[in-house]
mmCIF file of C-alpha atoms in Angstrom:
data_model
loop_
_atom_site.group_PDB
_atom_site.id
_atom_site.type_symbol
_atom_site.label_atom_id
_atom_site.label_comp_id
_atom_site.label_asym_id
_atom_site.label_seq_id
_atom_site.Cartn_x
_atom_site.Cartn_y
_atom_site.Cartn_z
ATOM 1 C CA MET M 146 5.178 -15.456 -42.304
ATOM 2 C CA THR M 147 6.475 -18.020 -44.789
ATOM 3 C CA ILE M 148 8.079 -16.819 -48.014
ATOM 4 C CA ARG M 149 5.248 -18.233 -50.117
ATOM 5 C CA ASN M 150 2.584 -16.409 -48.108
ATOM 6 C CA TRP M 151 4.652 -13.230 -48.045
ATOM 7 C CA ILE M 152 4.850 -13.316 -51.858
ATOM 8 C CA LYS M 153 1.055 -13.743 -52.088
ATOM 9 C CA PHE M 154 0.557 -10.949 -49.562
ATOM 10 C CA SER M 155 2.882 -8.619 -51.482
ATOM 11 C CA ILE M 156 1.476 -9.405 -54.935
ATOM 12 C CA ASN M 157 -2.097 -8.801 -53.762
ATOM 13 C CA ALA M 158 -1.040 -5.452 -52.280
ATOM 14 C CA ILE M 159 0.617 -4.478 -55.572
ATOM 15 C CA LEU M 160 -2.500 -5.435 -57.537
ATOM 16 C CA ILE M 161 -4.724 -3.436 -55.200
ATOM 17 C CA GLY M 162 -2.538 -0.342 -55.447
ATOM 18 C CA GLY M 163 -2.208 -0.624 -59.222
ATOM 19 C CA LEU M 164 -5.887 -1.174 -59.966
ATOM 20 C CA ILE M 165 -7.090 1.515 -57.560
ATOM 21 C CA THR M 166 -4.726 4.067 -59.089
ATOM 22 C CA GLY M 167 -5.493 3.007 -62.661
ATOM 23 C CA ILE M 168 -9.258 3.222 -62.233
ATOM 24 C CA LEU M 169 -9.282 6.463 -60.251
ATOM 25 C CA GLY M 170 -6.671 7.931 -62.600
ATOM 26 C CA LEU M 171 -9.219 7.711 -65.417
ATOM 27 C CA PHE M 172 -11.316 10.269 -63.559
ATOM 28 C CA ILE M 173 -8.837 12.327 -61.558
ATOM 29 C CA ARG M 174 -6.188 12.664 -64.291
ATOM 30 C CA TRP M 175 -8.589 12.560 -67.262
ATOM 31 C CA ASN M 176 -7.815 16.036 -68.603
ATOM 32 C CA ASP M 177 -4.057 15.659 -68.160
ATOM 33 C CA VAL M 178 -3.527 12.122 -69.453
ATOM 34 C CA PHE M 179 -6.558 10.647 -71.214
ATOM 35 C CA ALA M 180 -8.714 13.397 -72.735
ATOM 36 C CA ASP M 181 -6.630 14.157 -75.844
ATOM 37 C CA ALA M 182 -6.046 10.491 -76.682
ATOM 38 C CA PHE M 183 -9.754 9.723 -76.260
ATOM 39 C CA GLN M 184 -10.911 12.629 -78.430
ATOM 40 C CA THR M 185 -8.470 11.842 -81.261
ATOM 41 C CA GLY M 186 -8.989 8.084 -81.098
ATOM 42 C CA GLN M 187 -5.384 7.333 -80.209
ATOM 43 C CA TRP M 188 -6.227 4.209 -78.256
ATOM 44 C CA GLY M 189 -2.633 3.085 -77.953
ATOM 45 C CA GLU M 190 -1.785 6.240 -76.032
ATOM 46 C CA PHE M 191 -4.959 5.863 -74.005
ATOM 47 C CA VAL M 192 -3.994 2.331 -72.938
ATOM 48 C CA ALA M 193 -0.409 3.428 -72.326
ATOM 49 C CA GLY M 194 -1.716 6.163 -70.014
ATOM 50 C CA PHE M 195 -3.780 3.643 -68.090
ATOM 51 C CA VAL M 196 -0.825 1.249 -67.803
ATOM 52 C CA TRP M 197 1.314 4.125 -66.575
ATOM 53 C CA MET M 198 -1.249 4.860 -63.866
ATOM 54 C CA VAL M 199 -1.239 1.191 -62.845
ATOM 55 C CA VAL M 200 2.575 1.247 -62.630
ATOM 56 C CA VAL M 201 2.422 4.392 -60.489
ATOM 57 C CA GLY M 202 -0.054 2.651 -58.184
ATOM 58 C CA ALA M 203 2.116 -0.470 -57.980
ATOM 59 C CA THR M 204 5.069 1.710 -57.030
ATOM 60 C CA MET M 205 3.018 3.405 -54.338
ATOM 61 C CA SER M 206 2.065 -0.052 -53.100
ATOM 62 C CA LEU M 207 5.723 -0.993 -52.694
ATOM 63 C CA ILE M 208 6.280 2.212 -50.714
ATOM 64 C CA ALA M 209 3.264 1.342 -48.547
ATOM 65 C CA GLN M 210 4.645 -2.136 -47.914
ATOM 66 C CA MET M 211 7.988 -0.717 -46.812
ATOM 67 C CA GLY M 212 6.122 1.708 -44.565
ATOM 68 C CA PHE M 213 4.113 -1.121 -43.035
ATOM 69 C CA PHE M 214 7.092 -3.252 -42.102
ATOM 70 C CA ALA M 215 8.919 -0.160 -40.844
ATOM 71 C CA TYR M 216 5.914 0.586 -38.627
ATOM 72 C CA LEU M 217 5.969 -2.935 -37.174
ATOM 73 C CA THR M 218 9.543 -2.251 -36.058
ATOM 74 C CA ILE M 219 8.646 1.184 -34.708
ATOM 75 C CA HIS M 220 5.670 -0.239 -32.813
ATOM 76 C CA GLN M 221 7.826 -2.855 -31.119
ATOM 77 C CA PHE M 222 10.432 -0.212 -30.341
ATOM 78 C CA GLY M 223 7.755 2.041 -28.834
ATOM 79 C CA MET M 224 6.415 -0.802 -26.693
ATOM 80 C CA ASN M 225 9.894 -1.537 -25.373
ATOM 81 C CA MET M 226 10.694 2.128 -24.723
ATOM 82 C CA PHE M 227 7.462 3.108 -22.940
ATOM 83 C CA ARG M 228 7.075 -0.237 -21.180
ATOM 84 C CA THR M 229 3.279 -0.256 -21.161
ATOM 85 C CA LEU M 230 0.765 -0.289 -24.012
ATOM 86 C CA ARG M 231 -1.299 2.406 -22.300
ATOM 87 C CA LEU M 232 1.561 4.922 -22.251
ATOM 88 C CA TRP M 233 2.563 4.042 -25.815
ATOM 89 C CA ASN M 234 -1.042 4.596 -26.909
ATOM 90 C CA TRP M 235 -1.040 8.088 -25.393
ATOM 91 C CA VAL M 236 2.170 8.864 -27.240
ATOM 92 C CA GLN M 237 0.630 7.620 -30.490
ATOM 93 C CA LEU M 238 -2.464 9.779 -29.953
ATOM 94 C CA LEU M 239 -0.233 12.812 -29.412
ATOM 95 C CA ILE M 240 1.668 12.096 -32.635
ATOM 96 C CA ILE M 241 -1.634 11.656 -34.508
ATOM 97 C CA ALA M 242 -2.758 15.105 -33.313
ATOM 98 C CA VAL M 243 0.566 16.674 -34.364
ATOM 99 C CA VAL M 244 0.389 15.073 -37.827
ATOM 100 C CA ILE M 245 -3.185 16.253 -38.435
ATOM 101 C CA PHE M 246 -2.225 19.753 -37.268
ATOM 102 C CA ASP M 247 0.767 19.714 -39.637
ATOM 103 C CA LEU M 248 -1.441 18.603 -42.529
ATOM 104 C CA ILE M 249 -3.929 21.401 -41.981
ATOM 105 C CA VAL M 250 -1.577 24.271 -41.140
ATOM 106 C CA PHE M 251 1.569 23.545 -43.153
ATOM 107 C CA ARG M 252 0.367 21.397 -46.073
ATOM 108 C CA PHE M 253 -3.213 22.241 -46.937
ATOM 109 C CA ALA M 254 -3.607 25.865 -45.815
ATOM 110 C CA PRO M 255 -0.678 27.275 -47.882
ATOM 111 C CA ASN M 256 -1.981 25.576 -51.050
ATOM 112 C CA ALA M 257 -5.678 26.360 -50.579
ATOM 113 C CA GLU M 258 -5.706 29.474 -52.758
ATOM 114 C CA THR M 259 -9.371 29.105 -53.737
ATOM 115 C CA THR M 260 -12.538 27.975 -51.991
ATOM 116 C CA GLY M 261 -12.640 24.899 -54.220
ATOM 117 C CA GLN M 262 -9.151 23.870 -53.160
ATOM 118 C CA ALA M 263 -10.020 24.421 -49.508
ATOM 119 C CA TRP M 264 -13.024 22.122 -49.874
ATOM 120 C CA LEU M 265 -10.923 19.550 -51.707
ATOM 121 C CA TYR M 266 -8.343 19.393 -48.922
ATOM 122 C CA ALA M 267 -11.078 19.256 -46.294
ATOM 123 C CA VAL M 268 -12.682 16.293 -48.065
ATOM 124 C CA LEU M 269 -9.324 14.526 -48.402
ATOM 125 C CA LEU M 270 -8.662 14.991 -44.688
ATOM 126 C CA ILE M 271 -12.109 13.606 -43.879
ATOM 127 C CA VAL M 272 -11.462 10.613 -46.168
ATOM 128 C CA LEU M 273 -8.113 9.986 -44.460
ATOM 129 C CA VAL M 274 -9.503 10.131 -40.931
ATOM 130 C CA ALA M 275 -12.744 8.263 -41.732
ATOM 131 C CA THR M 276 -10.880 5.449 -43.484
ATOM 132 C CA ALA M 277 -8.410 5.259 -40.593
ATOM 133 C CA VAL M 278 -11.170 5.055 -37.980
ATOM 134 C CA THR M 279 -13.099 2.437 -39.982
ATOM 135 C CA THR M 280 -10.011 0.297 -40.531
ATOM 136 C CA ALA M 281 -8.976 0.584 -36.885
ATOM 137 C CA TYR M 282 -12.500 -0.391 -35.803
ATOM 138 C CA PHE M 283 -12.477 -3.591 -37.856
ATOM 139 C CA LYS M 284 -8.897 -4.345 -36.814
ATOM 140 C CA ALA M 285 -9.909 -4.117 -33.161
ATOM 141 C CA LYS M 286 -13.100 -6.095 -33.787
ATOM 142 C CA TRP M 287 -11.386 -8.936 -35.647
ATOM 143 C CA THR M 288 -8.285 -9.197 -33.470
ATOM 144 C CA ASN M 289 -7.976 -7.356 -30.162
ATOM 145 C CA LYS M 290 -9.556 -4.166 -28.816
ATOM 146 C CA ALA M 291 -6.122 -2.984 -27.696
ATOM 147 C CA THR M 292 -5.021 -2.657 -31.326
ATOM 148 C CA PHE M 293 -7.393 0.235 -32.119
ATOM 149 C CA ILE M 294 -4.997 3.098 -31.306
ATOM 150 C CA SER M 295 -2.045 1.443 -33.014
ATOM 151 C CA ALA M 296 -4.109 0.799 -36.134
ATOM 152 C CA LEU M 297 -5.340 4.405 -36.102
ATOM 153 C CA PHE M 298 -1.748 5.609 -35.747
ATOM 154 C CA PHE M 299 -0.596 3.517 -38.678
ATOM 155 C CA MET M 300 -3.447 4.568 -40.938
ATOM 156 C CA ILE M 301 -3.046 8.295 -40.234
ATOM 157 C CA VAL M 302 0.619 8.892 -39.431
ATOM 158 C CA VAL M 303 2.305 6.344 -41.679
ATOM 159 C CA THR M 304 -0.089 6.999 -44.573
ATOM 160 C CA THR M 305 0.613 10.730 -44.278
ATOM 161 C CA LEU M 306 4.374 10.135 -44.344
ATOM 162 C CA GLU M 307 3.985 8.011 -47.481
ATOM 163 C CA TRP M 308 1.708 10.662 -48.989
ATOM 164 C CA LEU M 309 4.109 13.510 -48.183
ATOM 165 C CA PRO M 310 5.972 13.595 -51.552
ATOM 166 C CA ALA M 311 2.659 14.244 -53.335
ATOM 167 C CA LEU M 312 1.973 17.112 -50.940
ATOM 168 C CA MET M 313 5.246 18.692 -52.044
ATOM 169 C CA VAL M 314 4.457 18.680 -55.773
ATOM 170 C CA GLU M 315 4.736 22.156 -57.254
ATOM 171 C CA ALA M 316 1.593 24.178 -57.850
ATOM 172 C CA GLY M 317 -0.267 23.265 -60.988
ATOM 173 C CA ASN M 318 -0.296 19.509 -60.499
ATOM 174 C CA ILE M 319 -0.653 19.326 -56.758
ATOM 175 C CA ASP M 320 -4.442 18.956 -56.580
ATOM 176 C CA SER M 321 -4.718 15.977 -58.910
ATOM 177 C CA TRP M 322 -1.665 14.150 -57.567
ATOM 178 C CA VAL M 323 -2.543 14.757 -53.919
ATOM 179 C CA THR M 324 -6.042 13.439 -54.590
ATOM 180 C CA LEU M 325 -4.969 10.448 -56.659
ATOM 181 C CA LEU M 326 -2.094 9.143 -54.535
ATOM 182 C CA LEU M 327 -4.006 9.204 -51.266
ATOM 183 C CA PHE M 328 -6.228 6.306 -52.333
ATOM 184 C CA PRO M 329 -3.626 3.631 -53.172
ATOM 185 C CA PHE M 330 -1.883 4.350 -49.878
ATOM 186 C CA LEU M 331 -5.122 4.095 -47.911
ATOM 187 C CA SER M 332 -6.322 0.957 -49.698
ATOM 188 C CA VAL M 333 -3.004 -0.894 -49.497
ATOM 189 C CA ASN M 334 -2.428 0.083 -45.859
ATOM 190 C CA ALA M 335 -5.933 -1.006 -44.882
ATOM 191 C CA TYR M 336 -5.411 -4.297 -46.726
ATOM 192 C CA GLN M 337 -2.081 -4.926 -44.990
ATOM 193 C CA LEU M 338 -3.409 -4.123 -41.554
ATOM 194 C CA LEU M 339 -6.561 -6.234 -41.828
ATOM 195 C CA VAL M 340 -5.247 -9.216 -43.794
ATOM 196 C CA LEU M 341 -1.837 -9.771 -42.182
ATOM 197 C CA PRO M 342 -3.248 -11.968 -39.369
ATOM 198 C CA LYS M 343 -4.805 -14.248 -41.989
ATOM 199 C CA TYR M 344 -1.460 -14.784 -43.707
ATOM 200 C CA ASN M 345 0.291 -15.286 -40.374
ATOM 201 C CA ALA M 346 -2.261 -17.942 -39.424
ATOM 202 C CA LYS M 347 -1.896 -19.603 -42.827
ATOM 203 C CA SER M 348 1.879 -19.609 -42.380
ATOM 204 C CA ASP M 349 1.489 -21.298 -38.988
ATOM 205 C CA GLU M 350 -0.731 -23.941 -40.587
ATOM 206 C CA ASP M 351 1.780 -24.508 -43.388
ATOM 207 C CA ARG M 352 4.624 -24.918 -40.896
ATOM 208 C CA GLN M 353 2.554 -27.346 -38.827
ATOM 209 C CA LYS M 354 1.714 -29.424 -41.908
ATOM 210 C CA LEU M 355 5.382 -29.423 -42.887
ATOM 211 C CA GLU M 356 6.367 -30.681 -39.438
ATOM 212 C CA GLU M 357 3.697 -33.382 -39.631
ATOM 213 C CA ARG M 358 4.991 -34.535 -43.029
ATOM 214 C CA ARG M 359 8.541 -34.621 -41.718
ATOM 215 C CA ALA M 360 7.431 -36.612 -38.685
ATOM 216 C CA ALA M 361 5.497 -39.034 -40.907
ATOM 217 C CA ARG M 362 8.514 -39.552 -43.170
ATOM 218 C CA LYS M 363 10.735 -40.079 -40.156
ATOM 219 C CA ALA M 364 8.297 -42.620 -38.679
ATOM 220 C CA ALA M 365 8.074 -44.440 -42.006
ATOM 221 C CA ALA M 366 11.848 -44.558 -42.310
ATOM 222 C CA GLN M 367 12.381 -46.138 -38.854
ATOM 223 C CA PRO M 368 10.798 -49.584 -39.630
ATOM 224 C CA ALA M 369 12.814 -49.750 -42.855
ATOM 225 C CA ALA M 370 15.991 -49.047 -40.914
ATOM 226 C CA LYS M 371 15.154 -51.791 -38.404
ATOM 227 C CA LYS M 372 14.603 -54.347 -41.195
ATOM 228 C CA ARG M 373 18.082 -53.636 -42.459
#
C-alpha cells in the first residue's frame, strides 16, 4: 500500500471509530456523562462530553489498526509454521473456541451478578459472533472462499484481545464500558478487513500510473538528447 492510500485508510478508520463511539456514547453513557449537562442546559459540557467520546473512539481505532497489522504478521507466521492453509485453519478454529470459552467462563460469568447483566453479556457475545460471521462471509464472497476462517479468527480473537482492557474495568462501570467499546472495535476491524483489498488495488494502480509517467518522461527526453 502506498503512503497516500495508507493515510486515507487510517483516517477513515479513525473517523469510523470516533463517530461510532460518539453516537453510541450518547445512549450508553447518557446517565454518566450527558444527563446532568442536558438537564441543566450546560451545552458546553454536553459538547465536551461528546468530543471526549469521539476521542475515546479514535483511540480505540488506533488500537484496532495496530491489532490488524499485527494479525497480518501472525497470519503469515502461522502459514509458514503449519505449512498448509488447511492445518492453519484448524488451529485458528481451535483458538476461536478457546477465546469464546474464556469470554463466557472467565470474563462474563464472574461479572454477571444479576439476570440483566447475564442477558447483556449474552447479547454482546451474540453481536460479536454474528458480526464476525457476517464480515467473514462478505470477505470470502468478495475475495476468496479460503479467507473465511482467517477473517472469522481476526474478527473474534483479535477483537476480543483489543476489547480485553474494557472487560477488566472494575465493577460499577464495567457494563457501560464493555458495551460501548465493543462497537468501535467491531466496526473498525470489519472496515479494515473488507476495504483493505480496495486500497491495495488502488495502490497498484497508482504505482502503475507512476511508472507510465516515468516511462513517458524518459521517452520524451531521449529525442531531445539525440538533437543535442
